[in-house]
XYZ file of C-alpha atoms in Angstrom:
638
model
C 35.808 -28.408 -2.323
C 36.897 -25.997 0.425
C 39.083 -24.095 -2.086
C 36.161 -23.760 -4.485
C 33.944 -22.324 -1.712
C 36.717 -19.886 -0.744
C 37.070 -18.685 -4.348
C 33.291 -18.255 -4.642
C 33.161 -16.298 -1.382
C 35.997 -13.993 -2.509
C 34.324 -13.474 -5.888
C 30.990 -12.696 -4.219
C 32.661 -10.199 -1.831
C 34.463 -8.482 -4.723
C 31.178 -8.348 -6.613
C 29.442 -6.698 -3.692
C 32.236 -4.180 -3.288
C 32.162 -3.320 -6.977
C 28.445 -2.632 -6.796
C 28.746 -0.464 -3.643
C 26.855 -2.886 -1.418
C 27.405 -2.466 2.315
C 27.051 -4.714 5.320
C 24.932 -3.846 8.318
C 24.952 -5.552 11.726
C 21.449 -5.554 13.225
C 21.212 -3.664 16.517
C 18.671 -4.395 19.314
C 15.325 -2.757 18.566
C 15.929 -2.391 14.833
C 13.494 -3.719 12.243
C 13.774 -4.326 8.513
C 11.700 -1.173 7.998
C 13.953 1.084 10.125
C 17.087 -0.304 8.457
C 15.540 0.262 5.014
C 14.819 3.899 5.882
C 18.382 4.370 7.161
C 19.909 3.266 3.854
C 17.171 4.773 1.660
C 16.071 1.418 0.240
C 12.858 -0.589 0.526
C 12.291 -3.668 2.744
C 11.808 -5.648 -0.479
C 15.364 -4.688 -1.591
C 16.837 -6.047 1.666
C 14.838 -9.286 1.521
C 16.002 -9.861 -2.068
C 19.641 -10.141 -0.917
C 18.880 -11.584 2.518
C 16.137 -14.216 2.076
C 16.965 -15.778 5.470
C 15.938 -12.521 7.157
C 12.293 -13.480 6.559
C 12.602 -16.278 9.106
C 15.704 -15.376 11.114
C 16.052 -11.731 12.109
C 17.801 -10.899 15.386
C 20.519 -8.635 16.857
C 24.040 -9.159 15.441
C 22.684 -10.636 12.200
C 24.745 -9.255 9.293
C 22.659 -8.002 6.370
C 23.794 -7.092 2.875
C 22.334 -3.705 1.932
C 22.110 -2.769 -1.785
C 22.987 0.585 -3.221
C 20.114 3.065 -2.839
C 18.014 3.956 -5.844
C 17.488 7.445 -4.403
C 18.951 10.311 -6.400
C 21.638 12.348 -4.663
C 21.099 15.483 -6.687
C 20.286 18.834 -5.099
C 16.670 19.903 -5.590
C 15.469 23.447 -5.135
C 12.427 23.627 -2.904
C 10.184 26.590 -2.210
C 8.308 26.593 1.088
C 5.993 29.052 2.856
C 6.891 30.337 6.287
C 4.321 31.980 8.582
C 5.446 35.502 9.554
C 2.388 36.802 11.397
C -1.287 37.714 11.132
C -3.359 40.561 9.759
C -6.822 41.466 11.099
C -9.692 41.610 8.622
C -13.245 42.821 9.293
C -15.737 40.728 7.331
C -17.850 42.699 4.867
C -21.277 41.928 3.466
C -21.316 39.020 0.943
C -17.701 38.042 1.678
C -17.080 34.278 1.761
C -14.193 32.012 2.694
C -13.553 31.507 -1.000
C -13.407 35.242 -1.790
C -11.048 35.851 1.142
C -8.678 33.068 0.057
C -8.506 34.602 -3.409
C -8.037 38.119 -2.022
C -5.153 37.191 0.279
C -3.616 34.301 -1.702
C -4.064 31.680 0.991
C -5.892 28.368 1.200
C -9.201 27.770 2.969
C -7.457 25.325 5.337
C -4.853 27.972 6.298
C -7.650 30.456 7.000
C -9.552 27.963 9.171
C -6.428 26.991 11.125
C -5.957 30.641 12.036
C -9.653 30.942 12.999
C -10.648 27.513 14.343
C -14.313 28.429 14.917
C -14.704 28.599 11.117
C -14.547 24.790 11.035
C -18.100 24.745 12.440
C -19.424 28.316 11.985
C -20.134 30.548 9.009
C -18.713 34.001 8.349
C -20.854 36.857 9.682
C -20.666 40.476 8.614
C -18.649 42.455 11.159
C -16.571 39.497 12.379
C -12.905 40.229 12.944
C -10.752 37.350 11.753
C -7.006 36.707 11.495
C -5.409 36.475 8.046
C -2.127 34.530 8.107
C 0.845 36.185 6.380
C 3.511 34.063 4.677
C 6.883 34.500 3.034
C 8.453 32.161 0.476
C 11.670 30.421 1.525
C 13.911 28.793 -1.098
C 16.200 25.961 -0.023
C 18.357 23.182 -1.505
C 18.500 19.701 -0.025
C 20.713 16.735 -0.821
C 21.005 13.119 0.336
C 18.066 13.350 2.744
C 16.108 14.623 -0.229
C 14.362 11.264 -0.628
C 11.028 12.659 -1.818
C 9.978 14.536 -4.911
C 6.707 15.939 -6.247
C 4.720 13.959 -8.805
C 1.659 15.111 -10.762
C -1.012 12.442 -11.186
C -1.687 11.610 -14.839
C -5.081 10.543 -16.290
C -6.161 6.976 -15.408
C -3.587 6.763 -12.592
C -4.806 5.590 -9.197
C -2.966 4.935 -5.934
C -2.139 1.355 -6.922
C -0.548 2.366 -10.225
C 1.535 5.140 -8.666
C 2.699 2.858 -5.825
C 3.702 0.259 -8.442
C 5.538 2.878 -10.533
C 7.746 3.925 -7.607
C 8.154 0.489 -6.001
C 6.324 1.191 -2.748
C 3.136 -0.011 -1.090
C -0.123 1.959 -1.032
C 0.306 2.378 2.744
C 3.733 3.974 2.158
C 2.263 6.275 -0.488
C -0.479 7.311 1.969
C 2.133 7.884 4.696
C 4.021 10.221 2.331
C 0.743 12.068 1.620
C -1.333 12.267 4.836
C -3.786 14.740 3.263
C -4.256 12.794 0.033
C -7.858 12.270 -1.071
C -9.156 8.702 -0.976
C -9.741 8.884 -4.728
C -6.965 10.843 -6.425
C -7.619 12.895 -9.547
C -5.493 13.834 -12.590
C -3.526 16.962 -11.698
C -3.175 16.117 -7.977
C 0.400 16.633 -6.752
C 1.789 13.868 -4.537
C 4.996 13.112 -2.671
C 6.802 10.061 -4.125
C 10.258 8.482 -3.631
C 12.897 10.444 -5.525
C 14.272 7.398 -7.332
C 16.333 7.521 -10.504
C 14.377 7.712 -13.752
C 15.537 4.295 -14.949
C 14.285 2.747 -11.683
C 10.704 3.921 -12.250
C 8.427 1.151 -13.554
C 6.356 1.729 -16.650
C 2.595 1.991 -16.136
C 0.652 0.144 -18.819
C -2.977 1.238 -19.179
C -3.951 -2.187 -20.498
C -3.125 -3.708 -17.092
C -4.671 -3.441 -13.642
C -2.764 -3.182 -10.362
C -3.459 -5.105 -7.168
C -2.167 -4.599 -3.608
C -1.272 -7.810 -1.750
C -3.194 -8.132 1.527
C -1.719 -9.401 4.845
C -1.303 -13.207 4.962
C -2.314 -13.527 1.305
C -0.810 -16.510 -0.523
C -0.307 -17.483 -4.155
C -3.063 -20.046 -3.648
C -5.458 -17.373 -2.388
C -4.547 -15.054 -5.252
C -5.270 -17.803 -7.768
C -8.857 -17.927 -6.511
C -9.172 -14.140 -6.453
C -7.279 -13.169 -9.618
C -7.510 -16.432 -11.582
C -3.723 -16.308 -12.086
C -1.192 -19.013 -11.213
C 2.064 -18.303 -9.356
C 3.986 -18.717 -12.603
C 1.759 -16.211 -14.387
C 2.140 -13.671 -11.564
C 5.939 -14.129 -11.566
C 6.034 -13.623 -15.328
C 4.249 -10.258 -14.935
C 6.182 -9.345 -11.750
C 9.729 -10.849 -11.956
C 10.687 -9.559 -8.483
C 8.375 -12.214 -6.994
C 10.948 -14.876 -7.915
C 13.547 -13.332 -5.609
C 11.642 -11.728 -2.754
C 8.426 -13.741 -2.738
C 4.935 -12.451 -1.948
C 4.821 -9.598 0.598
C 1.886 -7.742 2.140
C 1.686 -4.258 0.640
C 3.353 -5.148 -2.664
C 1.551 -3.795 -5.718
C 1.364 -6.361 -8.507
C 0.714 -5.834 -12.194
C -2.207 -8.008 -13.280
C -4.392 -8.264 -16.412
C -7.253 -5.760 -16.447
C -9.715 -8.654 -16.497
C -8.309 -9.941 -13.178
C -8.681 -6.518 -11.564
C -12.277 -6.378 -12.788
C -12.917 -9.837 -11.340
C -11.932 -8.588 -7.877
C -14.413 -5.726 -8.002
C -17.288 -7.927 -9.182
C -16.811 -11.024 -7.030
C -20.168 -12.517 -6.063
C -21.231 -14.988 -3.407
C -18.391 -16.880 -1.739
C -18.723 -19.899 0.509
C -16.763 -19.353 3.721
C -17.106 -21.427 6.848
C -18.573 -19.424 9.735
C -15.865 -18.423 12.230
C -16.453 -18.935 15.951
C -14.552 -15.979 17.426
C -15.184 -17.189 20.988
C -12.303 -19.615 20.492
C -9.922 -16.815 19.504
C -10.445 -14.273 22.326
C -7.000 -13.123 23.487
C -7.104 -9.326 23.705
C -9.033 -8.392 26.864
C -8.024 -4.738 27.066
C -11.023 -2.444 27.616
C -12.470 -1.501 24.228
C -13.130 2.183 23.714
C -16.179 2.653 21.475
C -18.034 5.812 20.381
C -21.679 5.664 19.325
C -22.821 8.631 17.204
C -26.556 8.666 16.569
C -29.209 11.351 15.882
C -31.099 11.117 19.191
C -32.240 14.761 18.799
C -32.664 15.065 22.555
C -33.004 18.839 22.248
C -36.471 18.246 20.739
C -37.714 16.089 23.619
C -39.336 17.639 26.677
C -37.955 15.431 29.438
C -40.400 16.982 31.924
C -43.384 15.614 30.013
C -43.403 11.795 29.995
C -46.499 11.590 27.806
C -45.093 14.019 25.245
C -41.814 12.083 25.138
C -43.681 8.797 24.632
C -45.783 10.334 21.898
C -42.683 11.651 20.090
C -40.971 8.255 20.236
C -44.151 6.590 18.951
C -44.664 8.968 16.017
C -41.066 9.768 15.054
C -39.845 6.854 12.926
C -36.194 7.970 12.916
C -36.103 8.294 16.709
C -37.772 4.903 17.077
C -35.123 3.298 14.835
C -32.272 5.011 16.704
C -33.554 3.956 20.135
C -34.079 0.363 18.981
C -30.517 0.276 17.636
C -29.246 1.823 20.888
C -30.923 -0.875 22.983
C -29.316 -3.532 20.782
C -25.895 -1.911 21.341
C -26.320 -1.941 25.142
C -27.396 -5.583 25.130
C -24.327 -6.469 23.027
C -22.093 -4.775 25.603
C -23.696 -6.909 28.302
C -23.204 -10.100 26.266
C -19.548 -9.202 25.614
C -19.011 -8.526 29.322
C -20.093 -12.085 30.091
C -17.265 -13.234 27.794
C -14.736 -11.102 29.683
C -14.745 -8.197 27.201
C -15.188 -4.828 28.932
C -16.204 -1.695 27.037
C -15.891 2.035 27.597
C -18.855 3.398 25.574
C -19.288 7.113 24.859
C -22.587 8.218 23.288
C -22.868 11.381 21.164
C -26.032 13.033 19.835
C -25.332 14.221 16.269
C -28.894 15.621 15.966
C -28.785 14.480 12.291
C -26.817 17.658 11.559
C -23.348 17.895 9.994
C -22.422 21.091 11.879
C -23.141 19.444 15.239
C -21.029 16.459 14.176
C -18.136 18.807 13.324
C -18.457 20.366 16.764
C -18.290 16.907 18.399
C -15.103 16.192 16.440
C -13.558 19.519 17.450
C -14.344 19.101 21.157
C -13.316 15.449 21.571
C -10.145 13.451 20.992
C -10.934 10.165 19.205
C -7.319 9.202 18.481
C -7.325 6.346 21.034
C -10.749 4.881 20.194
C -10.999 1.311 18.935
C -14.026 2.078 16.745
C -16.724 4.670 16.076
C -20.239 3.480 15.176
C -22.189 5.966 13.055
C -23.260 8.655 12.310
C -26.355 7.881 10.202
C -26.541 11.085 8.173
C -24.374 10.888 5.022
C -22.471 14.178 5.286
C -21.897 13.704 9.018
C -20.506 10.218 8.437
C -18.213 11.512 5.723
C -16.822 14.185 8.056
C -16.150 11.682 10.849
C -14.495 9.122 8.551
C -12.337 11.777 6.876
C -11.303 13.363 10.197
C -10.303 10.039 11.803
C -8.614 8.527 8.740
C -5.123 9.793 9.619
C -5.305 8.059 13.024
C -6.682 4.872 11.388
C -9.708 4.824 13.692
C -12.291 2.408 12.224
C -15.619 4.116 11.473
C -18.568 1.747 11.125
C -21.332 2.522 8.617
C -24.034 0.632 10.506
C -27.283 1.918 9.009
C -26.215 3.643 5.804
C -24.002 3.307 2.755
C -21.362 6.070 2.807
C -20.836 8.145 -0.305
C -17.088 7.509 -0.017
C -15.493 4.389 1.499
C -12.299 5.785 3.055
C -9.519 3.384 4.094
C -10.815 3.386 7.695
C -14.483 2.777 6.817
C -16.262 -0.520 7.485
C -19.410 -0.630 5.337
C -21.714 -3.203 6.942
C -24.374 -3.048 4.217
C -23.302 -5.012 1.112
C -23.482 -3.307 -2.278
C -26.710 -3.706 -4.288
C -24.803 -5.227 -7.216
C -23.591 -7.992 -4.878
C -27.184 -8.719 -3.802
C -28.266 -8.993 -7.443
C -25.329 -11.208 -8.412
C -25.889 -13.437 -5.382
C -29.501 -14.034 -6.412
C -28.518 -14.816 -10.013
C -25.788 -17.219 -8.868
C -28.229 -18.915 -6.501
C -30.705 -19.643 -9.301
C -27.913 -20.761 -11.650
C -26.696 -23.219 -8.998
C -30.059 -25.025 -8.996
C -29.158 -28.577 -10.023
C -32.628 -29.169 -11.510
C -33.453 -28.074 -15.031
C -35.487 -25.044 -14.079
C -37.368 -22.779 -16.478
C -36.959 -19.026 -15.971
C -39.565 -16.344 -16.719
C -38.946 -12.626 -16.207
C -41.847 -10.217 -15.658
C -40.954 -6.529 -15.595
C -42.384 -3.052 -15.720
C -41.000 -0.612 -18.304
C -38.733 1.218 -15.822
C -36.814 -2.031 -15.183
C -36.726 -3.115 -18.837
C -32.966 -2.647 -19.380
C -32.032 -4.556 -16.223
C -34.504 -7.313 -17.076
C -33.052 -7.670 -20.578
C -29.599 -8.035 -19.002
C -31.060 -10.662 -16.656
C -32.521 -12.536 -19.642
C -29.000 -12.839 -21.097
C -27.916 -14.576 -17.868
C -30.521 -17.289 -18.531
C -30.531 -18.266 -22.221
C -33.955 -19.525 -23.243
C -35.794 -17.526 -20.574
C -38.959 -15.605 -21.459
C -39.348 -11.857 -20.841
C -42.839 -10.380 -20.383
C -43.167 -6.582 -20.112
C -46.043 -4.622 -18.605
C -48.614 -3.051 -20.948
C -48.349 0.535 -22.168
C -51.126 3.044 -21.624
C -53.597 2.920 -24.553
C -53.897 6.714 -24.797
C -50.244 7.560 -24.132
C -47.918 4.951 -25.631
C -44.933 6.387 -23.762
C -46.522 5.753 -20.363
C -46.505 2.473 -18.409
C -49.984 1.184 -17.524
C -48.543 -1.284 -14.950
C -50.719 -4.284 -15.764
C -50.756 -7.606 -17.640
C -53.648 -9.489 -19.162
C -54.374 -12.817 -17.493
C -54.207 -14.492 -20.924
C -50.546 -13.398 -21.343
C -49.547 -15.848 -18.599
C -51.989 -18.660 -19.433
C -49.707 -20.799 -21.586
C -46.418 -19.797 -19.944
C -46.344 -22.302 -17.080
C -46.219 -26.052 -17.602
C -45.674 -29.010 -15.294
C -42.456 -28.756 -13.315
C -40.606 -25.907 -11.633
C -40.455 -22.350 -12.989
C -38.531 -19.471 -11.407
C -40.291 -16.158 -12.020
C -38.245 -12.975 -11.553
C -40.566 -10.036 -10.884
C -38.761 -6.709 -11.383
C -40.840 -3.682 -10.436
C -41.016 -0.706 -8.089
C -44.789 -0.391 -8.470
C -46.766 -2.037 -5.634
C -50.055 -2.288 -7.583
C -48.295 -4.067 -10.479
C -46.510 -6.363 -7.998
C -49.764 -7.157 -6.208
C -51.585 -7.953 -9.468
C -48.829 -10.223 -10.842
C -48.336 -12.057 -7.530
C -52.061 -12.743 -7.339
C -52.119 -14.120 -10.904
C -49.023 -16.288 -10.324
C -50.603 -17.753 -7.221
C -53.580 -18.810 -9.311
C -51.325 -20.716 -11.753
C -49.371 -22.380 -8.919
C -51.507 -25.546 -8.801
C -51.277 -29.321 -9.340
C -47.916 -30.289 -10.850
C -47.020 -26.717 -11.749
C -44.555 -25.222 -9.225
C -43.911 -21.491 -9.450
C -41.145 -19.941 -7.311
C -41.180 -16.144 -7.173
C -37.856 -14.229 -7.050
C -36.547 -10.703 -7.516
C -33.188 -8.965 -7.850
C -34.355 -5.959 -5.845
C -36.856 -6.344 -3.034
C -37.986 -2.765 -2.707
C -41.142 -1.282 -1.232
C -43.219 -2.770 -4.071
C -43.195 -6.121 -2.251
C -44.216 -4.551 1.058
C -47.295 -2.645 -0.144
C -50.602 -2.847 1.696
C -52.122 -4.918 -1.120
C -49.389 -7.578 -1.049
C -50.698 -10.807 0.461
C -48.003 -12.543 2.531
C -49.910 -15.837 2.163
C -49.364 -15.585 -1.592
C -45.660 -14.816 -1.070
C -45.323 -17.878 1.179
C -47.208 -20.044 -1.301
C -44.829 -18.891 -4.067
C -41.777 -19.406 -1.790
C -40.685 -15.851 -2.560
C -36.849 -15.715 -2.809
C -34.540 -12.682 -2.698
C -31.016 -11.720 -1.594
C -30.941 -9.846 1.701
C -28.639 -8.207 4.206
C -30.460 -9.912 7.080
C -32.814 -12.786 7.896
C -35.412 -13.368 10.630
C -33.985 -15.008 13.754
C -34.515 -18.756 14.062
C -37.364 -19.465 16.501
C -36.291 -23.100 16.802
C -32.965 -22.156 18.392
C -32.420 -20.945 21.928
C -31.512 -17.302 21.306
C -30.260 -15.456 24.387
C -30.684 -11.990 22.893
C -34.282 -12.537 21.760
C -35.179 -14.155 25.081
C -33.648 -11.312 27.120
C -35.280 -8.647 24.914
C -38.729 -10.201 25.248
C -38.300 -10.491 29.009
C -37.253 -6.841 29.342
C -39.643 -5.208 26.857
C -42.423 -7.757 26.377
C -42.139 -7.718 22.558
C -40.024 -9.316 19.843
C -36.959 -7.217 18.929
C -37.145 -5.207 15.712
C -34.591 -5.703 12.940
C -32.938 -2.443 14.087
C -32.478 -3.718 17.638
C -31.074 -6.979 16.276
C -28.769 -5.044 13.957
C -27.477 -2.880 16.807
C -26.768 -6.039 18.796
C -25.144 -7.952 15.917
C -22.877 -5.136 14.698
C -21.681 -4.160 18.180
C -21.058 -7.715 19.379
C -19.196 -8.478 16.135
C -16.944 -5.424 16.583
C -16.149 -6.330 20.209
C -15.512 -10.002 19.391
C -13.201 -9.085 16.509
C -11.335 -6.541 18.650
C -10.876 -9.183 21.353
C -9.514 -11.710 18.847
C -6.783 -9.492 17.351
C -4.757 -6.349 17.962
C -7.222 -4.145 16.066
C -10.253 -4.307 13.786
C -8.145 -4.326 10.608
C -6.227 -7.450 11.628
C -9.483 -9.166 12.606
C -11.237 -8.489 9.301
C -9.590 -10.636 6.652
C -11.920 -12.068 4.016
C -11.521 -15.553 5.515
C -13.372 -14.506 8.684
C -17.159 -14.740 8.417
C -19.271 -14.221 11.531
C -23.002 -14.679 12.061
C -25.223 -13.592 14.937
C -28.976 -13.115 15.435
C -30.070 -11.750 12.045
C -26.887 -10.508 10.361
C -23.565 -11.879 9.173
C -20.291 -10.171 8.290
C -17.338 -10.964 6.042
C -15.266 -7.941 5.132
C -13.142 -7.600 2.034
C -10.668 -4.795 1.602
C -12.229 -2.956 -1.311
C -10.132 -2.490 -4.449
C -10.571 1.282 -4.059
C -10.092 1.448 -0.257
C -11.983 0.595 2.930
C -13.765 -2.575 3.984
C -17.103 -3.711 2.556
C -19.277 -6.514 3.933
C -19.555 -9.352 1.400
C -21.776 -11.658 3.479
C -25.252 -11.950 1.955
C -28.239 -14.198 2.632
C -30.601 -15.678 0.097
C -33.873 -15.852 2.009
C -37.362 -17.104 1.248
C -40.883 -16.834 2.599
C -41.763 -20.048 4.385
C -44.978 -20.332 6.388
C -45.173 -16.522 6.711
C -41.582 -16.298 7.994
C -38.410 -15.131 6.237
C -35.838 -17.907 6.570
C -32.476 -18.773 5.005
C -32.719 -20.479 1.630
C -28.983 -21.105 1.281
């Protein structure tokens, strides 16, 4: 037996030598990642030959390192070298764009040379510096581990990472200025691996990045694929196992499933049990206080402005909620260094704040509210991975460092549909819609085979115009004994008021009518809407928030009433909930990213949060309530 083992060992050693494998003894302070970089291989390559390194990795461990896939061929590279500056006097009608074309430089190069141009416009007569460059040609070998790659149509970050055998994070590290959504024609840095080592991208497949701590069991629920199926599509899984950051090839239908996942049942997490990180949390709050418009010397004028300015009222309510959250966190041993910035609801002022302050060591930034301002903050702080919280708005672009606290509208709609489908009773469904919502209502009808769709009447004189009404007789024979769910889809408050009133009249004896909607817009909050009718119809809808529970002892509500003599608004509650959630998550992990896996769902006064790393970047809240009117209050229905 011993002789057989000796022969096998010799054969294995000869095999390694023939394939140019090398041995490496681990030194103190080294990691798999640093060793991989040293030998120009990936961590996955090392794990494939050293499976024990996953569990046992320490100094003096001997690792087998495979031959690098990196090409060792000289590549000619042209680079630009700054040689000096030329002064230019700005003429009438000249713009940054015209100057970049005139001097053959980029807008970013021009702004770097004249930093005030990040926040100010060009003015006739200004003297600005024009950078001068020369082209330098060089050849590099061996350390030439990166090459340029032009993005092809239908290629995203996941597909390119898969093609070159790296993670999305590694691709982003190679391209710090890469746009969150890459476009065909973009030029990226990629590993300079040999052509035969590049994986083929198949347009009929989707590509998925494995999240930290994700298991085959978890992927089965998310992708509807077994371990065997995943290994068949990605053979390397059989040797190196599942690793965070790996990009897997999956059927297109599985990738679509991820993007359209609806309501998920997750047990609420009590973060108080997990508090371990008690370092002071550094938080920035960026809100449009517009203090420059308030005369602090006139108390009455200031009060009047707060009373009549809805935006300011919302901001101040949110601010109070933030401060009360800081106080609640302090009682749990979590201290906070809060810095408040007035963005004035102006993108230029926000840019100035970014230029004058260093946010690289902040744990999180809450705000701004204005869309362009938020986009500038998120983009500027992305390279430092500073979480930026979209507290009161939905950003136009969810960068990798963005936490979108407001769930997507499509998730709200799907949650409501799933809720009705889950009703164990045989419930009839009727859909009433105005003409503007016809297409969506027809799609809803397909979700409930056998349901009845009733559209609003057209104007008698103009058949292309919606008259926003129904005849009472059109509903007379619709409702029978038993339960009927009525979806009312409209943006018109007079139509909503009329239909709700008629439905309430039919809701008698053994006939039970439950009102629902996929989109609770302003139509259900009009002055003619009777809340008694909504309560009588047990009006259901999917919502970001719910009313706080009066039956429970709520410290925040109690303290707010004591301090201000009124019940807190939903904006005050939201400021409290978001801020306390951020601080609790930060205190339960090293950073907000580690504390925001999709298995962690938190709930506070009126809001709950469960973040999922979006398929296209960033974190989006997936926690949604289904609420109903009950005795003139909005309470949880699920």
